[in-house]
Structures are given as structure tokens and as C-alpha cells.
Amino acid sequence: MFVHLVLLPFLVFAPMHLSVLAVRLSNAPSLGWPELAPAAIFLAALLIVWGALRIGRYSGSPAVPSAAMALLGAGIALQFRVGTFRTVELQSPSQLALPIGIVSMLAVWLLLRRRRIDRLEPWWGVFLGASIAVIAGVLVAGHGFRGAKYLSGGMNPVEIVKPLLVVFVASILSGHRRLLRRGFLGVPLPPLNILVTVGLLWAPPMLLLIAQGDLGMFALLNATLLVMLYAVTNRSLYFVGGFAALFAVAAVAIPMTSRGRARLDAWLDPFSNATSTGWQVLQALVAYYTGGVWGVGLGAGSPNAVPIVESDFVWAVVAEELGLAGCAAALLLYGALVFGGFRIASRAKSAYASCVATGLAACLGLQTLLNVGGVVKAIPLTGIPLPLLSHGGSSLVATLVAVGLLLAISDENPPLGRAPRAAPRAGKTGDDVFA
Amino acid sequence: MLESLSEFLAPPRVQQVLAFLRWVFYVAAVALVLRACFHFAPYRIGHRVRLMLFPLLFCAAAAATLAYQARWQLLGFTDRRFVAYMERHNVRPDNAAHHLFRGSLLDRAGRPLAYTDPDGSGRRVYPYEAAAAHVVGFRHPSEGLTGMEGAADDLLSGWRELATAQDVREAGRTALQGADRHIGTNLTLTVDARLQLRAHTLLAGRRGAAVALDPRSGEVLLLCSSPSFDPNRYDRRLNIDPASPLLNRALHGRYPSGSTFKTAIAGLMVDRGVPLTLDCPADGYRAPGARRPIRDHEYYAYEKKGLAWPGFGALGLDQALSKSSNVYFAHAGVLCGVDAFNALAERLRFNERIPLYTNGAHRVSSQRGNLPRLGRAEKRELAQCSIGQGRLLATPLHLALLVSAIANHGVMMAPRLALGSEPEALGRVFSARAADRVAAAMRGVVKTGTARKADLPGLEVRGKTGTAQNPGGEDHAWFVCFASRPGEEPSIAVAVVVENAGFGSAAALPVAVGILEEFFRAP
């Protein structure tokens, strides 16, 4: 477990950090403690997570925490490189996001592991109410900035509704999975009252998100819902038809808002709007070209040519300075996270836990694809941050809470030797047992 | 210790260190993923194994995204618009697209106005610095290409010659990767760098513009705007400079034209057959419907001294233009009538953008002026417009075109910036008789009237001063003229405006005279 949770993530982080330090040192022979702090902070986080999992006798999959920690380290190194990870401003809420995120991840895991997550199933109303309250609160109290709503200090707590809504909708879907699976000749024909119930419960947060203008989050959560629906019912028409409907809605709704139209223009023909709406994505493309296959080395490029590069466009830093190979490596890490998440879902003992894990893994994967697809101009920009790499405290906390939930679902067996069992298990069952 | 480390990491070494660290990152990431996958032991068949479809879908989508990214990251040179964008907007000092060797912009005598530094940096050099900045334009990452650099870009960068996708790919590859540079085409402009320099010197320290045209062909000899900037050292702060040095006043500055517009009314009078002798009493001319009369400048000058001005009495066209009588031309405009005035406005194209260079969708053109289409009842406004006030606004180019039409016997030639293109007429503004009559009157202005200082020896200069009242403060000073050697056709028409500088004869005239001297100076 030490190799998974401390050694390898640190080996992903360390060369990135050292690379930035090497570039700075080659420019000027000065190095202060703020430059070394990211390594210390990340190492401390790794040791805390590893220590907690070890003391708590975590027996789940190592892939998810390992990939998540590696991506977290890469995110710290990237934010340090573009100058947004500043340890001198410890009092600001965005700098507290990392400790808060780590603590909430461990707390979620400790509270909900060993199948205690199943006890959440009847409490779906609480999660629905909480997410509605969060979105409505931001809608009322927040102020607009760059097309999104924020609370004071640049916080965007709407991010937290991702795990909340997944936990909520998993109750509904897994509870009604047999009814939802009903169909004829492969065409799902669930009872109307179930459909209406699901629709009516799902509609309020979605409508609030639209009212807030957060179409990216709307698309992400609906796509997550479709993946969960398909996973629960095994009716591919939910998946195919749902995505078709989502595309149709997007094709109609996006050109109706000025912001949506601008993003559509910037996607379809950035060169005609080169100095206005197309500027950010074209600067990112230039950064990719500059990077080539191997990149110019972290710290040695000029990714700051891309406006607000630390946020949604952090991919441009990876592409320019670590090259296409670095992008492939980062996508591999995301792949491990998503694979691990779905694997946890496939092995979960209860349908509910499986559904939650499916939703969380799908949400992480879709977020990655929507972000990377947008910044390489494959799809329109959605304004969704890259999980764990982009700047943003609320997103970091929300992602770490999702990872904590996955840990809790994965860690479902009581430790060997302590729980009384009728018969000893026939050897190790592979990967799931760590002690 | 830090110093020695820093020395150890001096530039060539740091690249190796970075490469090594990069590889550590790649290997660590792959090792982590492999190690995680190693724990993906066999699945329990039949137990929600279909969930594994989703990570496979994720991998497929991620691979497709990465392939699309490679289309830019590795094959960006196959897209000419992308290469062109990089050439313009890449801020990196070692911009790959600067291997694109742009052609030069030359003045009419072949002097380079803009060229690519042959030292290999791809840097664009503007040897005339601020003097020709507005017409030549410049390249800067945050602004892209402006002026002729922008409008003629596909020619200068050579993309226009490339017809097939294969050619574009090859050119992109050599431009971005090879030592063989992609060579663009040179473009020769009609402007004269000597005139640019002279006008820039004469306008230094003031806000204004100067335009010179060849009235016979429409070739633009001079486009100068002041204050200017050095295109070799563009700075974003220029955008917020209150003197707006980036504004090309010669094409985009809109000013009331003042008395210079009286030349157009004079031509209209001759064409319409209106009596050329009008009474100009001291108490001015009151257009039908106007509350206050339009008076001559002299009335106020006398009033200031406590004297009563007797008035001009009956004035002929020559005297009226020499003395720049407001009463005369306000009255004449109303006599010509609204319909004739509107038709003149159309022929003068004051309400149009005048293109100087067109290259597909890219063009260099002037701003619209404003010569309102008047209604039948707007006699008061007609009187105001006839003396170049009221709602009338014109760019220096529009007024240069007006005088060039008078110089060219009534035919207005289309202005053009690229040397070698066919001369083209924009249309006849005045009859030849009317134009020649006005020209004779303008000669009188220089000989005996308000522009006596423009009477250069050995030249026949015809001109008209203007002092334009404007709501923004002090009057704008105007001078328009054209000149020829005796017995020859006029070869240059000039319009000069100096903002908030008072009398046209004092501020704008010396600039025009300097331009004429430079133009007729033996080379």
C-alpha cells in the first residue's frame, strides 16, 4: 500500500516540482521555503492518507486512491508552476481547500465504509434538498463572474452537488430498478408513475442549474444520470436515446444564449473570431503545437499566454510543457481512476452502492472528457474544470469527497481475523485485500 | 551552494535535466497505472461485468480526444489558418511560425516600409518607424496584423500562391520546421516614404492628418496621422493613450469640414447655373426657417473692436472664395436647392466607406463621413452644410478626393494603395467647366485670398483654407489644395487637418506647403 499511496504518487509529483525548481534556479540562484512548500505539503497529505488508510485497515481497491493522489500531486505541481499555489496566503479559502478536501475524503470513507453507505439509501430526500439548497443559495447570494456564479472569495459551492445528486439519484434508480427495466423488444417501457416521479425529482436542481446559466454542469449531471440508468437497467436504449435527446436539447438550447452562441462560434470557427471569442482556445492550440511530442519541460514554456490557464485550460500547461506524451500519461492516470471506480461499482455488494460508485466514476470520467475535449477544440467549451488538476477549491473538495465515497464503497469487508466468519476464506481473492 | 546549483543548471544543461525529469514523470505515471491495473484481477463473470463497458468507452473517447489533440500538436502545420494565426498571435520568443518569411512592403520608389529581419529571427522591421505606421500597420501578438500588413497578409505571407492542400502542407512544414523558409511576395504601395517622413515631421506634436493623392490616377501618395507610434515597439498602453495614437485620423478621423467644403458648393453653383454674383450684407443671410442669420467672420471681428462692419456688398465667386464668405455660400447653397445638394452628396460619396485596397474580404478603407440627406424643409441645415458646418462630417480622405476631383476636371478617381493596379474612376462629380471654374477661383485664394502663404514660386497652387467649428473645443484647421508645374496637369492633391489649431491658414497650410515642396523637389 505504501508503494501505491506514497511512493508512486510522489514519484509522479516530484519530477514535476523539481522541473519547475530547476527552471527557476537556472534563471536566478534563489530558492525560498515557499518554493519547497508544495513538496512538503503534498508529502504530508500522502503520509496522512496512507497512515489513515493503514490504521483504518483499508481493504479496498488501491487503484482509485493511488491514481487520485497522483493526480492531486500533479495538480499541485501544475498550480505551483502557473503561480496559483501560493503558500504565503494560507488564510484564503482556496488554500484551505486541500486540507479540507483530504479531511472530508477520509471522513466520508471512515463514516460510510463497511457497507454503512447502504444506510444512506432512504435519506435521498436530504441529499436532494441539500443540493437544491446549495444551487438556490448560490443563485440568490452569488455574484456573476466570467459567466458563472460565485460566493465571496471566489467560492463556487455548486461543485458539491455532483456527489450529492449522484447519491440522491442512486437511491431512486436502484430502488426502482426492476420497474425501470421493464420493456418490450428491448424498448424500455417503465410504468409512467415511476418516470414521472424520477422526472419531477430530477427537474428542480436541473432547472435551477439552467437558471444559473451553468449548462456545462447540466450536461455533465444528465450524462451521469444516463450512465447510471443504463448501468442499473441494462437497457441500452436509455443510454443511446438519452444521449440523443441530450444532444438535441444542447443543439437547440445552446444557440439561444449569447454565451452559448459565443462558445459555439469559438468552437466551429475560432479563426474568424481569433481576437475575441476564439482567442483562448486558439492560444491553447498554439501551446499544444509548441509542446510537440515531448514538451519543453515543466516550467520552461509560456503557457500563461493562454488567458486564465490555471483554471479550465490547465491542460494547455500539460500539453506544452510535458508534451503529447505527458497528456497521454495524464489520461492514463484518469483512466486508472475511472477503471478503478467502475471496478468498485462492479464488485459492490449492494445495488445501491454499486449505483453510487457508477455515478461517481462516470461523473469523474465525463468531467475529464468534457474538459479535455473542450480545450482541444474537439467539442464546444463547457466551462467544466479538469478534476484535481484545475484551480478551484470547491471542485477539489467535491472530487475528493467523491473519491472518499468510492473508498468507502470499496472498503466493504471487515478486516480479516477480526470479523467472525463461518468458514475461512479460500485464500486471497486477488486485489481486494490489503492489510 | 545555490549559486553553484544555479550555475550547474545554466541553459544548455537545464534542458537535459528537464528531459530527464520528464521521463521520470512518464515512467512513474505508467508504473502507477500498471501497478493499479495489476490489481485488476479477473472479474467475477456475470456480476455486473457490463459496467466495464463504461471505462472502455472512456478509453476510446480519451484516445479519440488525444488523436484530435495530436492534429494540432503534431500536425498543426497542415492548417494554413492555424499557421497564419501562430505567425500573428504567438507570443513565444521562439515562435515557430516566424520561419515564415513574409514579403516586404515597399513604397512607390522601392524603399522598404516593412521587411522581415534577415537575421533569422523572423522579426518584422519597420524602418520608417512612426512616419508610416498607420498605413503600413504592424504585427503584434495581441493585435495580430493591422493596416496593409493585415489586408495584404495572404500575399505577403505567400499563402495566396498555394492552391492545393498538398502545397499548403508542404509550405506549413517548411515554414514551421525546415531551414527552407517559405517566401512571401513583395507588395509595392503607392505612398511615397519621403512625403510620409516630411508630413510626420511637420505634424509632430500636434493631432491631425495629411492625405495626398495623385488626382489623375487616384494613387495615394501620402497617408499620415499624428500623433503616431513606433510599430517596432508596440505597447498595449497605446490603446488607452488619451491622444489615441493608434487611430488613423487620415482615414478614420471624422471632422466638420469647415470652409473647404465651399469649393464643392462653388462647383455646384456653376453646374446649376445659379447667378454667381450675390449680395452679402453685414447682417448676414437668414435661411428660410432659421432663427439666427449666418454671418461672416469679419462681422464678429469688427464687433469685438466695437466697430460696425459695412459688409462685403455684391460678391463674385472668385472674391467670395478668396474671402471665404459664409453669407455668400450659405445663400448659394439654398439657391441651388435641396435636391441638387443631395445629388452632390451622393456623387461626393461622403456617406460611404472609401476602399483603398481590397483583397478578398480584407480591405483598407476609410470611415464613413456624414453628409445627411436633407429633407425639403431643411433649408436651415442646408445653409449650414453649405459652409461645411451643421451635421456635415468628413474624413481627410473624403476632402482630398473632393479637391482631386476638382483638379481632375470634375472626375473623381478611386483612391488606391497598391501600385500597378488599373486606375478606375469613381464617377464625375462636376462638369469639366465647373471644375475648371472652381480651380481658377481656388488659384485666386492662393494669389490674393486667405492662402497667400501657399503661393510657391514655380508652381501653380490652388487651395482653400478652412476653420471648422466643433463642439469639442478650439476650431479645427483645414487646408486643401492641388498643385502643378505651370502648363502641366495637377499631379498632387493634398488635404491637411490639424485638430483644435485655430485658423486653417496658420496651422494646416504650412504642413501642406511642406508636403508640396517635398513633392516637387528634384529627387
PDB file of N, CA, C and O in Angstrom, chain A residues 343-369:
ATOM      1  N   ARG A 343     -14.747  -0.494 -11.413  1.00  0.00           N
ATOM      2  CA  ARG A 343     -14.462  -1.808 -10.858  1.00  0.00           C
ATOM      3  C   ARG A 343     -15.059  -1.914  -9.453  1.00  0.00           C
ATOM      4  O   ARG A 343     -15.660  -2.926  -9.095  1.00  0.00           O
ATOM      5  N   ILE A 344     -14.908  -0.846  -8.691  1.00  0.00           N
ATOM      6  CA  ILE A 344     -15.530  -0.820  -7.367  1.00  0.00           C
ATOM      7  C   ILE A 344     -17.035  -0.996  -7.518  1.00  0.00           C
ATOM      8  O   ILE A 344     -17.676  -1.760  -6.771  1.00  0.00           O
ATOM      9  N   ALA A 345     -17.613  -0.327  -8.534  1.00  0.00           N
ATOM     10  CA  ALA A 345     -19.051  -0.450  -8.752  1.00  0.00           C
ATOM     11  C   ALA A 345     -19.427  -1.888  -9.091  1.00  0.00           C
ATOM     12  O   ALA A 345     -20.432  -2.413  -8.600  1.00  0.00           O
ATOM     13  N   SER A 346     -18.595  -2.533  -9.902  1.00  0.00           N
ATOM     14  CA  SER A 346     -18.962  -3.876 -10.340  1.00  0.00           C
ATOM     15  C   SER A 346     -18.854  -4.891  -9.213  1.00  0.00           C
ATOM     16  O   SER A 346     -19.453  -5.948  -9.261  1.00  0.00           O
ATOM     17  N   ARG A 347     -18.051  -4.556  -8.202  1.00  0.00           N
ATOM     18  CA  ARG A 347     -17.858  -5.512  -7.113  1.00  0.00           C
ATOM     19  C   ARG A 347     -18.654  -5.161  -5.875  1.00  0.00           C
ATOM     20  O   ARG A 347     -18.594  -5.906  -4.890  1.00  0.00           O
ATOM     21  N   ALA A 348     -19.365  -4.053  -5.902  1.00  0.00           N
ATOM     22  CA  ALA A 348     -20.084  -3.646  -4.686  1.00  0.00           C
ATOM     23  C   ALA A 348     -21.143  -4.672  -4.338  1.00  0.00           C
ATOM     24  O   ALA A 348     -21.750  -5.289  -5.205  1.00  0.00           O
ATOM     25  N   LYS A 349     -21.344  -4.834  -3.032  1.00  0.00           N
ATOM     26  CA  LYS A 349     -22.246  -5.896  -2.584  1.00  0.00           C
ATOM     27  C   LYS A 349     -23.705  -5.513  -2.798  1.00  0.00           C
ATOM     28  O   LYS A 349     -24.552  -6.347  -3.040  1.00  0.00           O
ATOM     29  N   SER A 350     -24.042  -4.233  -2.645  1.00  0.00           N
ATOM     30  CA  SER A 350     -25.437  -3.835  -2.777  1.00  0.00           C
ATOM     31  C   SER A 350     -25.643  -3.083  -4.085  1.00  0.00           C
ATOM     32  O   SER A 350     -24.715  -2.449  -4.600  1.00  0.00           O
ATOM     33  N   ALA A 351     -26.856  -3.170  -4.596  1.00  0.00           N
ATOM     34  CA  ALA A 351     -27.182  -2.468  -5.837  1.00  0.00           C
ATOM     35  C   ALA A 351     -27.040  -0.975  -5.639  1.00  0.00           C
ATOM     36  O   ALA A 351     -26.595  -0.251  -6.538  1.00  0.00           O
ATOM     37  N   TYR A 352     -27.393  -0.498  -4.451  1.00  0.00           N
ATOM     38  CA  TYR A 352     -27.319   0.935  -4.189  1.00  0.00           C
ATOM     39  C   TYR A 352     -25.877   1.412  -4.248  1.00  0.00           C
ATOM     40  O   TYR A 352     -25.540   2.378  -4.950  1.00  0.00           O
ATOM     41  N   ALA A 353     -25.002   0.733  -3.514  1.00  0.00           N
ATOM     42  CA  ALA A 353     -23.593   1.138  -3.501  1.00  0.00           C
ATOM     43  C   ALA A 353     -23.005   1.061  -4.891  1.00  0.00           C
ATOM     44  O   ALA A 353     -22.239   1.939  -5.314  1.00  0.00           O
ATOM     45  N   SER A 354     -23.408   0.023  -5.627  1.00  0.00           N
ATOM     46  CA  SER A 354     -22.897  -0.105  -6.993  1.00  0.00           C
ATOM     47  C   SER A 354     -23.335   1.084  -7.838  1.00  0.00           C
ATOM     48  O   SER A 354     -22.555   1.629  -8.631  1.00  0.00           O
ATOM     49  N   CYS A 355     -24.593   1.472  -7.633  1.00  0.00           N
ATOM     50  CA  CYS A 355     -25.121   2.588  -8.413  1.00  0.00           C
ATOM     51  C   CYS A 355     -24.392   3.896  -8.073  1.00  0.00           C
ATOM     52  O   CYS A 355     -24.057   4.688  -8.956  1.00  0.00           O
ATOM     53  N   VAL A 356     -24.137   4.101  -6.775  1.00  0.00           N
ATOM     54  CA  VAL A 356     -23.411   5.311  -6.369  1.00  0.00           C
ATOM     55  C   VAL A 356     -22.022   5.321  -6.998  1.00  0.00           C
ATOM     56  O   VAL A 356     -21.586   6.327  -7.576  1.00  0.00           O
ATOM     57  N   ALA A 357     -21.328   4.194  -6.907  1.00  0.00           N
ATOM     58  CA  ALA A 357     -19.969   4.138  -7.459  1.00  0.00           C
ATOM     59  C   ALA A 357     -19.990   4.356  -8.958  1.00  0.00           C
ATOM     60  O   ALA A 357     -19.119   5.059  -9.511  1.00  0.00           O
ATOM     61  N   THR A 358     -20.998   3.773  -9.632  1.00  0.00           N
ATOM     62  CA  THR A 358     -21.119   4.004 -11.074  1.00  0.00           C
ATOM     63  C   THR A 358     -21.248   5.484 -11.379  1.00  0.00           C
ATOM     64  O   THR A 358     -20.558   6.028 -12.250  1.00  0.00           O
ATOM     65  N   GLY A 359     -22.136   6.111 -10.635  1.00  0.00           N
ATOM     66  CA  GLY A 359     -22.358   7.539 -10.883  1.00  0.00           C
ATOM     67  C   GLY A 359     -21.121   8.362 -10.636  1.00  0.00           C
ATOM     68  O   GLY A 359     -20.794   9.261 -11.433  1.00  0.00           O
ATOM     69  N   LEU A 360     -20.410   8.083  -9.545  1.00  0.00           N
ATOM     70  CA  LEU A 360     -19.225   8.881  -9.230  1.00  0.00           C
ATOM     71  C   LEU A 360     -18.131   8.687 -10.272  1.00  0.00           C
ATOM     72  O   LEU A 360     -17.525   9.656 -10.742  1.00  0.00           O
ATOM     73  N   ALA A 361     -17.917   7.422 -10.651  1.00  0.00           N
ATOM     74  CA  ALA A 361     -16.877   7.146 -11.648  1.00  0.00           C
ATOM     75  C   ALA A 361     -17.255   7.773 -12.987  1.00  0.00           C
ATOM     76  O   ALA A 361     -16.413   8.370 -13.672  1.00  0.00           O
ATOM     77  N   ALA A 362     -18.543   7.660 -13.348  1.00  0.00           N
ATOM     78  CA  ALA A 362     -18.983   8.246 -14.614  1.00  0.00           C
ATOM     79  C   ALA A 362     -18.821   9.756 -14.590  1.00  0.00           C
ATOM     80  O   ALA A 362     -18.384  10.361 -15.568  1.00  0.00           O
ATOM     81  N   CYS A 363     -19.154  10.334 -13.443  1.00  0.00           N
ATOM     82  CA  CYS A 363     -19.047  11.782 -13.319  1.00  0.00           C
ATOM     83  C   CYS A 363     -17.600  12.229 -13.495  1.00  0.00           C
ATOM     84  O   CYS A 363     -17.317  13.177 -14.242  1.00  0.00           O
ATOM     85  N   LEU A 364     -16.660  11.525 -12.856  1.00  0.00           N
ATOM     86  CA  LEU A 364     -15.249  11.891 -12.990  1.00  0.00           C
ATOM     87  C   LEU A 364     -14.786  11.735 -14.434  1.00  0.00           C
ATOM     88  O   LEU A 364     -14.106  12.604 -14.982  1.00  0.00           O
ATOM     89  N   GLY A 365     -15.158  10.617 -15.049  1.00  0.00           N
ATOM     90  CA  GLY A 365     -14.726  10.366 -16.417  1.00  0.00           C
ATOM     91  C   GLY A 365     -15.315  11.374 -17.381  1.00  0.00           C
ATOM     92  O   GLY A 365     -14.609  11.926 -18.238  1.00  0.00           O
ATOM     93  N   LEU A 366     -16.609  11.647 -17.249  1.00  0.00           N
ATOM     94  CA  LEU A 366     -17.254  12.592 -18.160  1.00  0.00           C
ATOM     95  C   LEU A 366     -16.688  13.991 -17.992  1.00  0.00           C
ATOM     96  O   LEU A 366     -16.489  14.721 -18.966  1.00  0.00           O
ATOM     97  N   GLN A 367     -16.396  14.333 -16.734  1.00  0.00           N
ATOM     98  CA  GLN A 367     -15.814  15.651 -16.479  1.00  0.00           C
ATOM     99  C   GLN A 367     -14.483  15.787 -17.204  1.00  0.00           C
ATOM    100  O   GLN A 367     -14.211  16.797 -17.847  1.00  0.00           O
ATOM    101  N   THR A 368     -13.666  14.737 -17.100  1.00  0.00           N
ATOM    102  CA  THR A 368     -12.380  14.758 -17.788  1.00  0.00           C
ATOM    103  C   THR A 368     -12.565  14.902 -19.289  1.00  0.00           C
ATOM    104  O   THR A 368     -11.918  15.734 -19.939  1.00  0.00           O
ATOM    105  N   LEU A 369     -13.482  14.101 -19.839  1.00  0.00           N
ATOM    106  CA  LEU A 369     -13.660  14.129 -21.300  1.00  0.00           C
ATOM    107  C   LEU A 369     -14.223  15.468 -21.754  1.00  0.00           C
ATOM    108  O   LEU A 369     -13.793  16.012 -22.772  1.00  0.00           O
TER     109      LEU A 369
END
